[in-house]
């Protein structure tokens, strides 16, 4: 194994001061799996006060980020490292936080309180890998298993249920039998967890390479935090366009869209209104007229509940109500779309429509998928060529119109009229042609 030079430096200064110190948790797991490690956490036998003394003596700045839980954040050349004292947790009465935290000097007891075996390993250059609960063998076997009794672990912090299925999605691991049974048995405990913490785990789950399988297998768990998806389970779509029920179609659409959180959330929620609008004609064919609007209304409540950022909310809520709208391959029509919604939103819509089609009957969607490829190329071509798409792009402005005698609201209306004429290719975006157009239209 290898440590970052900065983490190794921190560990060594603690060891020189007479304390134990180790790299711990997810960063050890990632090193063993040859994955990129975003955060390096360090655990030590030093108390928080002793930790601060060691850092001060070595000229290292720190922030008291969580003294109650024994955590001090060290700042080393622009990087941050959370350094936490060995600890054991008291009773968990609320299913979220321990009533108390006790600082200890035994690494084994510290590792035994952690969630999964793959996250309960420690490493230092001096000691090597400390793996007391079979974490490495579980990594090799691609298994997610709790440290100790699964019911107890999930009862301590119900978020671990979401973490289990999130790791299954991101790593492609199977959840071990007893741990899996406990996931389903304790799923209702997720109602005790804050919306923000749940959304963080859901987001990581959706971005995983194996999200489809997890969404399918653990749908009942996800339904605890998004009960609106439950009616979609096993709900048929009797139409030539579909091979799957609403939920399986949804899961395939999530898998098909690029790994952009707004797009994956869009696909997760884009059809949740379908069970509420279905009609069946005399031939037994299902229709879902108006499902886009209903899905949008339902999605709005879900997203508000998770308290997501305004930027993320706006992107999703733009897409869901219009995800079935036709864009087309006509250049003028695409320019009108670009003028109305902009490049970023239109390209998002193309991705959503493509994922939706990829999750349908391939015998029915080949032409539409080919057309979406053409649409996407035309969007890029129009942008690259610098075609006028807003009134700011016109070769005439409000001052020019004022000089011609236009006033107030009339100026904006006339500029929009000119832009429409230019986009429709009735006139070129040249001042002389625009002036002639204005003269002829008066």
CSV table of C-alpha atoms in Angstrom, one decimal, residues 60-431:
chain,number,residue,atom,x,y,z
A,60,UNK,CA,0.7,22.7,11.5
A,61,UNK,CA,-2.5,24.8,11.4
A,62,UNK,CA,-5.7,23.1,12.5
A,63,UNK,CA,-9.4,23.7,12.9
A,64,UNK,CA,-11.5,22.4,15.8
A,65,UNK,CA,-14.2,20.8,13.6
A,66,UNK,CA,-15.6,18.3,15.9
A,67,UNK,CA,-14.0,18.2,19.4
A,68,UNK,CA,-17.1,16.7,20.9
A,69,UNK,CA,-16.5,13.6,18.7
A,70,UNK,CA,-12.7,13.8,19.0
A,71,UNK,CA,-12.0,15.3,15.5
A,72,UNK,CA,-9.5,18.0,14.7
A,73,UNK,CA,-8.9,19.0,11.0
A,74,UNK,CA,-5.2,19.5,10.1
A,75,UNK,CA,-4.3,21.8,7.2
A,76,UNK,CA,-1.2,20.7,5.2
A,77,UNK,CA,-0.3,22.7,2.1
A,78,UNK,CA,-3.9,23.3,1.1
A,79,UNK,CA,-5.1,19.8,1.9
A,80,UNK,CA,-7.3,18.9,4.9
A,81,UNK,CA,-7.0,15.7,7.0
A,82,UNK,CA,-9.5,14.8,9.7
A,83,UNK,CA,-7.7,13.4,12.7
A,84,UNK,CA,-10.0,11.6,15.2
A,85,UNK,CA,-9.2,10.1,18.5
A,86,UNK,CA,-9.8,6.4,19.1
A,87,UNK,CA,-13.3,6.3,20.5
A,88,UNK,CA,-16.3,4.1,21.5
A,89,UNK,CA,-19.9,5.3,21.2
A,90,UNK,CA,-22.5,5.4,24.0
A,91,UNK,CA,-26.1,4.3,23.5
A,92,UNK,CA,-27.9,5.4,20.4
A,93,UNK,CA,-31.4,6.5,21.6
A,94,UNK,CA,-32.5,8.4,18.5
A,95,UNK,CA,-31.1,6.1,15.8
A,96,UNK,CA,-28.8,8.8,14.6
A,97,UNK,CA,-26.3,9.9,17.2
A,98,UNK,CA,-24.7,8.3,20.2
A,99,UNK,CA,-25.7,9.8,23.6
A,100,UNK,CA,-22.0,10.0,24.5
A,101,UNK,CA,-18.6,9.5,23.1
A,102,UNK,CA,-15.7,8.0,25.1
A,103,UNK,CA,-12.1,8.4,24.1
A,104,UNK,CA,-10.0,5.2,24.3
A,105,UNK,CA,-6.5,4.0,23.5
A,106,UNK,CA,-7.4,0.7,21.9
A,107,UNK,CA,-7.6,0.6,18.1
A,108,UNK,CA,-9.6,-2.6,18.0
A,109,UNK,CA,-12.5,-1.1,20.0
A,110,UNK,CA,-12.4,2.0,17.7
A,111,UNK,CA,-12.6,-0.2,14.5
A,112,UNK,CA,-15.4,-2.4,16.0
A,113,UNK,CA,-17.8,0.5,16.1
A,114,UNK,CA,-17.6,1.2,12.4
A,115,UNK,CA,-20.3,0.3,9.9
A,116,UNK,CA,-18.9,-2.3,7.4
A,117,UNK,CA,-15.9,-4.5,7.4
A,118,UNK,CA,-14.6,-2.9,4.3
A,119,UNK,CA,-14.5,0.4,6.1
A,120,UNK,CA,-13.1,-1.0,9.4
A,121,UNK,CA,-9.4,-1.3,8.4
A,122,UNK,CA,-6.5,0.8,9.4
A,123,UNK,CA,-3.0,1.2,8.0
A,124,UNK,CA,0.3,2.8,8.9
A,125,UNK,CA,3.7,2.3,7.4
A,126,UNK,CA,5.1,1.1,10.7
A,127,UNK,CA,2.3,-1.4,11.5
A,128,UNK,CA,1.0,-2.4,8.1
A,129,UNK,CA,-2.6,-3.3,7.4
A,130,UNK,CA,-4.8,-3.7,10.5
A,131,UNK,CA,-7.7,-5.8,9.4
A,132,UNK,CA,-9.5,-7.3,12.4
A,133,UNK,CA,-12.9,-8.1,10.8
A,134,UNK,CA,-12.1,-9.5,7.4
A,135,UNK,CA,-12.4,-6.4,5.4
A,136,UNK,CA,-9.8,-7.3,2.8
A,137,UNK,CA,-11.4,-10.8,2.2
A,138,UNK,CA,-14.8,-9.1,1.8
A,139,UNK,CA,-13.3,-6.7,-0.7
A,140,UNK,CA,-11.8,-9.7,-2.6
A,141,UNK,CA,-15.2,-11.5,-2.5
A,142,UNK,CA,-17.0,-8.2,-3.3
A,143,UNK,CA,-19.2,-8.4,-0.2
A,144,UNK,CA,-20.7,-5.7,2.0
A,145,UNK,CA,-21.0,-6.9,5.6
A,146,UNK,CA,-21.6,-5.1,8.8
A,147,UNK,CA,-19.1,-5.2,11.6
A,148,UNK,CA,-20.8,-7.4,14.2
A,149,UNK,CA,-24.6,-7.6,14.4
A,150,UNK,CA,-26.3,-6.0,11.5
A,151,UNK,CA,-29.5,-5.1,13.4
A,152,UNK,CA,-27.4,-3.3,16.0
A,153,UNK,CA,-25.4,-1.4,13.5
A,154,UNK,CA,-28.5,-0.2,11.6
A,155,UNK,CA,-30.2,0.6,14.9
A,156,UNK,CA,-27.3,2.8,15.9
A,157,UNK,CA,-27.5,4.9,12.7
A,158,UNK,CA,-30.2,4.1,10.2
A,159,UNK,CA,-28.3,6.0,7.5
A,160,UNK,CA,-26.0,2.9,7.3
A,161,UNK,CA,-28.9,1.2,5.5
A,162,UNK,CA,-28.6,3.7,2.7
A,163,UNK,CA,-24.8,3.5,2.8
A,164,UNK,CA,-25.0,-0.2,2.3
A,165,UNK,CA,-27.0,0.0,-0.9
A,166,UNK,CA,-25.0,3.0,-2.0
A,167,UNK,CA,-21.8,1.0,-1.7
A,168,UNK,CA,-23.5,-1.8,-3.7
A,169,UNK,CA,-24.3,0.7,-6.5
A,170,UNK,CA,-20.9,2.3,-6.5
A,171,UNK,CA,-18.6,-0.7,-6.0
A,172,UNK,CA,-20.8,-3.4,-7.6
A,173,UNK,CA,-20.6,-5.5,-4.4
A,174,UNK,CA,-23.3,-7.9,-3.1
A,175,UNK,CA,-24.7,-7.3,0.3
A,176,UNK,CA,-24.1,-10.3,2.5
A,177,UNK,CA,-27.2,-12.4,3.4
A,178,UNK,CA,-27.6,-11.4,7.1
A,179,UNK,CA,-26.8,-7.8,6.4
A,180,UNK,CA,-29.3,-7.8,3.5
A,181,UNK,CA,-32.0,-9.2,5.6
A,182,UNK,CA,-31.3,-6.5,8.2
A,183,UNK,CA,-31.5,-3.8,5.5
A,184,UNK,CA,-35.0,-4.8,4.6
A,185,UNK,CA,-36.0,-5.5,8.2
A,186,UNK,CA,-34.9,-2.1,9.5
A,187,UNK,CA,-35.7,0.0,6.4
A,188,UNK,CA,-38.4,2.0,8.2
A,189,UNK,CA,-35.7,3.4,10.5
A,190,UNK,CA,-34.7,5.6,7.6
A,191,UNK,CA,-37.7,7.9,8.5
A,192,UNK,CA,-35.6,9.0,11.5
A,193,UNK,CA,-32.8,10.3,9.3
A,194,UNK,CA,-32.6,13.9,8.1
A,195,UNK,CA,-33.6,14.6,4.5
A,196,UNK,CA,-30.2,16.1,3.8
A,197,UNK,CA,-28.2,13.0,4.9
A,198,UNK,CA,-30.5,10.8,2.9
A,199,UNK,CA,-30.2,12.9,-0.2
A,200,UNK,CA,-26.4,12.7,0.0
A,201,UNK,CA,-26.5,8.9,0.0
A,202,UNK,CA,-29.2,8.7,-2.7
A,203,UNK,CA,-27.2,11.0,-4.9
A,204,UNK,CA,-24.1,8.8,-4.7
A,205,UNK,CA,-26.2,5.7,-5.3
A,206,UNK,CA,-27.7,7.2,-8.5
A,207,UNK,CA,-24.2,8.0,-9.8
A,208,UNK,CA,-23.0,4.4,-9.3
A,209,UNK,CA,-22.1,2.1,-12.2
A,210,UNK,CA,-24.5,-0.5,-10.8
A,211,UNK,CA,-27.4,1.8,-10.0
A,212,UNK,CA,-29.9,-0.2,-12.1
A,213,UNK,CA,-29.4,-3.4,-10.2
A,214,UNK,CA,-29.6,-1.6,-6.8
A,215,UNK,CA,-32.7,0.4,-7.8
A,216,UNK,CA,-34.4,-2.8,-8.8
A,217,UNK,CA,-33.4,-5.0,-5.9
A,218,UNK,CA,-33.7,-2.5,-3.1
A,219,UNK,CA,-36.7,-0.6,-4.4
A,220,UNK,CA,-38.6,-1.1,-1.2
A,221,UNK,CA,-35.8,0.5,0.8
A,222,UNK,CA,-35.7,3.6,-1.5
A,223,UNK,CA,-39.5,3.8,-1.3
A,224,UNK,CA,-39.2,4.6,2.4
A,225,UNK,CA,-37.6,7.9,1.5
A,226,UNK,CA,-39.5,8.4,-1.8
A,227,UNK,CA,-42.9,6.7,-1.2
A,228,UNK,CA,-44.1,8.3,-4.4
A,229,UNK,CA,-42.3,5.6,-6.4
A,230,UNK,CA,-44.2,2.7,-4.9
A,231,UNK,CA,-47.2,2.8,-7.3
A,232,UNK,CA,-44.7,2.4,-10.2
A,233,UNK,CA,-43.6,-1.1,-9.0
A,234,UNK,CA,-44.9,-3.8,-11.3
A,235,UNK,CA,-47.2,-1.2,-13.0
A,236,UNK,CA,-47.7,-2.4,-16.6
A,237,UNK,CA,-47.3,-0.4,-19.7
A,238,UNK,CA,-49.4,-2.3,-22.3
A,239,UNK,CA,-48.1,-0.5,-25.4
A,240,UNK,CA,-45.9,-1.4,-28.3
A,241,UNK,CA,-43.4,1.3,-27.1
A,242,UNK,CA,-42.7,-0.5,-23.9
A,243,UNK,CA,-41.2,-3.8,-22.8
A,244,UNK,CA,-41.0,-3.1,-19.1
A,245,UNK,CA,-43.2,-2.0,-16.2
A,246,UNK,CA,-43.0,1.7,-15.1
A,247,UNK,CA,-40.3,1.0,-12.4
A,248,UNK,CA,-38.0,-1.2,-14.5
A,249,UNK,CA,-38.3,1.4,-17.4
A,250,UNK,CA,-37.4,4.1,-14.8
A,251,UNK,CA,-34.3,2.1,-13.6
A,252,UNK,CA,-33.1,1.5,-17.2
A,253,UNK,CA,-33.6,5.2,-18.0
A,254,UNK,CA,-31.4,6.1,-15.0
A,255,UNK,CA,-28.7,3.8,-16.2
A,256,UNK,CA,-28.9,5.1,-19.7
A,257,UNK,CA,-28.5,8.8,-18.9
A,258,UNK,CA,-25.0,10.3,-18.4
A,259,UNK,CA,-23.6,10.5,-14.8
A,260,UNK,CA,-25.0,14.0,-14.1
A,261,UNK,CA,-26.9,14.2,-10.9
A,262,UNK,CA,-29.7,16.4,-12.3
A,263,UNK,CA,-30.2,14.1,-15.2
A,264,UNK,CA,-30.2,10.9,-13.1
A,265,UNK,CA,-32.7,12.5,-10.7
A,266,UNK,CA,-34.8,13.5,-13.7
A,267,UNK,CA,-35.0,10.0,-15.0
A,268,UNK,CA,-35.7,8.6,-11.5
A,269,UNK,CA,-38.8,10.8,-11.2
A,270,UNK,CA,-39.8,11.5,-14.8
A,271,UNK,CA,-42.6,8.9,-14.9
A,272,UNK,CA,-43.8,8.7,-11.3
A,273,UNK,CA,-47.2,10.2,-12.4
A,274,UNK,CA,-48.0,7.5,-14.9
A,275,UNK,CA,-50.0,5.2,-12.5
A,276,UNK,CA,-52.3,8.1,-11.8
A,277,UNK,CA,-53.3,9.0,-15.4
A,278,UNK,CA,-53.4,5.7,-17.3
A,279,UNK,CA,-56.4,5.0,-19.6
A,280,UNK,CA,-56.9,1.8,-21.6
A,281,UNK,CA,-58.6,1.9,-25.0
A,282,UNK,CA,-60.9,-0.7,-26.5
A,283,UNK,CA,-58.0,-2.6,-28.0
A,284,UNK,CA,-56.4,-3.0,-24.5
A,285,UNK,CA,-53.6,-0.4,-25.3
A,286,UNK,CA,-52.6,1.8,-22.4
A,287,UNK,CA,-52.2,5.6,-22.7
A,288,UNK,CA,-50.6,7.9,-20.2
A,289,UNK,CA,-51.8,11.3,-21.4
A,290,UNK,CA,-50.7,14.2,-19.1
A,291,UNK,CA,-48.2,12.1,-17.1
A,292,UNK,CA,-45.5,14.6,-17.7
A,293,UNK,CA,-47.4,17.3,-15.8
A,294,UNK,CA,-48.4,15.0,-13.0
A,295,UNK,CA,-44.9,13.6,-12.7
A,296,UNK,CA,-43.6,17.2,-12.5
A,297,UNK,CA,-46.0,18.1,-9.7
A,298,UNK,CA,-45.1,14.9,-7.7
A,299,UNK,CA,-41.4,15.4,-8.3
A,300,UNK,CA,-41.6,19.0,-7.0
A,301,UNK,CA,-42.8,17.7,-3.6
A,302,UNK,CA,-40.0,15.1,-3.5
A,303,UNK,CA,-37.3,17.6,-4.3
A,304,UNK,CA,-38.5,20.2,-1.9
A,305,UNK,CA,-38.6,17.5,0.8
A,306,UNK,CA,-34.9,16.8,0.2
A,307,UNK,CA,-34.0,20.5,0.3
A,308,UNK,CA,-31.8,20.4,-2.7
A,309,UNK,CA,-30.1,23.4,-4.2
A,310,UNK,CA,-32.0,25.8,-6.3
A,311,UNK,CA,-29.8,25.1,-9.3
A,312,UNK,CA,-30.4,21.4,-9.2
A,313,UNK,CA,-34.1,21.9,-8.6
A,314,UNK,CA,-34.5,24.3,-11.5
A,315,UNK,CA,-32.7,21.9,-13.9
A,316,UNK,CA,-34.9,18.9,-13.0
A,317,UNK,CA,-38.1,20.8,-12.9
A,318,UNK,CA,-37.5,22.2,-16.3
A,319,UNK,CA,-37.0,18.8,-17.8
A,320,UNK,CA,-39.6,16.5,-16.3
A,321,UNK,CA,-42.8,18.4,-17.5
A,322,UNK,CA,-41.5,18.6,-21.0
A,323,UNK,CA,-39.5,15.3,-21.4
A,324,UNK,CA,-41.8,14.0,-24.1
A,325,UNK,CA,-42.0,17.2,-26.1
A,326,UNK,CA,-40.8,16.9,-29.7
A,327,UNK,CA,-37.6,18.8,-30.6
A,328,UNK,CA,-37.2,17.7,-34.2
A,329,UNK,CA,-34.4,17.9,-36.8
A,330,UNK,CA,-35.5,21.0,-38.6
A,331,UNK,CA,-32.9,23.7,-38.3
A,332,UNK,CA,-35.3,26.6,-37.8
A,333,UNK,CA,-37.2,24.7,-35.1
A,334,UNK,CA,-34.0,23.9,-33.2
A,335,UNK,CA,-33.0,27.6,-33.4
A,336,UNK,CA,-36.4,28.5,-31.9
A,337,UNK,CA,-35.8,26.0,-29.1
A,338,UNK,CA,-32.3,27.4,-28.5
A,339,UNK,CA,-33.7,30.9,-28.4
A,340,UNK,CA,-36.3,29.9,-25.9
A,341,UNK,CA,-34.4,27.7,-23.5
A,342,UNK,CA,-30.7,28.0,-24.2
A,343,UNK,CA,-28.0,25.6,-25.2
A,344,UNK,CA,-27.4,23.9,-21.8
A,345,UNK,CA,-31.1,23.1,-21.2
A,346,UNK,CA,-31.8,21.9,-24.7
A,347,UNK,CA,-28.8,19.5,-24.6
A,348,UNK,CA,-30.1,18.3,-21.2
A,349,UNK,CA,-33.4,17.6,-22.8
A,350,UNK,CA,-31.8,15.7,-25.7
A,351,UNK,CA,-30.0,13.5,-23.1
A,352,UNK,CA,-33.2,12.9,-21.2
A,353,UNK,CA,-35.1,12.0,-24.3
A,354,UNK,CA,-32.4,9.6,-25.5
A,355,UNK,CA,-32.3,7.8,-22.1
A,356,UNK,CA,-36.1,7.5,-22.1
A,357,UNK,CA,-36.0,5.9,-25.6
A,358,UNK,CA,-33.1,3.6,-24.7
A,359,UNK,CA,-35.3,2.3,-21.9
A,360,UNK,CA,-38.2,1.5,-24.3
A,361,UNK,CA,-38.8,-1.2,-27.0
A,362,UNK,CA,-35.7,-1.0,-29.3
A,363,UNK,CA,-37.8,-2.2,-32.2
A,364,UNK,CA,-39.8,1.0,-32.0
A,365,UNK,CA,-37.2,3.6,-31.1
A,366,UNK,CA,-34.3,3.3,-33.6
A,367,UNK,CA,-35.6,6.2,-35.8
A,368,UNK,CA,-36.2,8.5,-32.9
A,369,UNK,CA,-32.7,7.7,-31.5
A,370,UNK,CA,-31.2,8.5,-34.9
A,371,UNK,CA,-33.1,11.8,-35.0
A,372,UNK,CA,-31.9,12.7,-31.6
A,373,UNK,CA,-28.3,12.3,-32.8
A,374,UNK,CA,-29.0,14.6,-35.7
A,375,UNK,CA,-30.7,17.1,-33.4
A,376,UNK,CA,-27.6,17.1,-31.1
A,377,UNK,CA,-25.2,17.7,-34.0
A,378,UNK,CA,-27.4,20.6,-35.3
A,379,UNK,CA,-27.4,22.2,-31.8
A,380,UNK,CA,-23.6,22.2,-31.7
A,381,UNK,CA,-23.4,23.3,-35.3
A,382,UNK,CA,-25.8,26.3,-34.7
A,383,UNK,CA,-23.9,27.3,-31.6
A,384,UNK,CA,-20.5,27.0,-33.3
A,385,UNK,CA,-21.6,29.1,-36.3
A,386,UNK,CA,-22.7,31.9,-33.9
A,387,UNK,CA,-26.3,32.1,-35.2
A,388,UNK,CA,-28.3,34.9,-33.6
A,389,UNK,CA,-30.5,33.4,-30.9
A,390,UNK,CA,-31.3,36.3,-28.6
A,391,UNK,CA,-32.1,40.0,-29.1
A,392,UNK,CA,-28.6,40.7,-27.9
A,393,UNK,CA,-27.2,38.9,-30.9
A,394,UNK,CA,-29.1,41.2,-33.4
A,395,UNK,CA,-27.3,43.7,-35.5
A,396,UNK,CA,-29.6,46.4,-34.1
A,397,UNK,CA,-30.5,47.5,-30.6
A,398,UNK,CA,-33.0,49.4,-28.5
A,399,UNK,CA,-31.2,52.7,-29.1
A,400,UNK,CA,-31.5,52.2,-32.9
A,401,UNK,CA,-35.3,51.6,-32.5
A,402,UNK,CA,-35.6,54.7,-30.2
A,403,UNK,CA,-34.0,56.7,-33.0
A,404,UNK,CA,-36.7,55.4,-35.4
A,405,UNK,CA,-39.4,56.6,-33.0
A,406,UNK,CA,-40.2,53.4,-31.0
A,407,UNK,CA,-40.9,53.8,-27.3
A,408,UNK,CA,-41.2,51.8,-24.1
A,409,UNK,CA,-42.7,48.3,-24.3
A,410,UNK,CA,-42.9,48.7,-28.1
A,411,UNK,CA,-39.1,48.5,-28.3
A,412,UNK,CA,-38.9,45.0,-26.7
A,413,UNK,CA,-41.8,43.7,-28.7
A,414,UNK,CA,-40.3,44.9,-32.0
A,415,UNK,CA,-36.9,43.4,-31.1
A,416,UNK,CA,-38.5,40.0,-30.4
A,417,UNK,CA,-40.4,40.3,-33.7
A,418,UNK,CA,-37.1,41.0,-35.5
A,419,UNK,CA,-35.4,38.1,-33.8
A,420,UNK,CA,-38.2,35.7,-34.9
A,421,UNK,CA,-37.9,36.9,-38.5
A,422,UNK,CA,-34.1,36.3,-38.4
A,423,UNK,CA,-34.5,32.8,-36.8
A,424,UNK,CA,-37.2,32.0,-39.4
A,425,UNK,CA,-34.6,33.1,-42.0
A,426,UNK,CA,-37.0,35.7,-43.5
A,427,UNK,CA,-34.3,38.3,-43.2
A,428,UNK,CA,-30.5,38.2,-42.5
A,429,UNK,CA,-29.1,39.6,-39.3
A,430,UNK,CA,-27.8,42.7,-41.1
A,431,UNK,CA,-28.7,46.2,-39.9
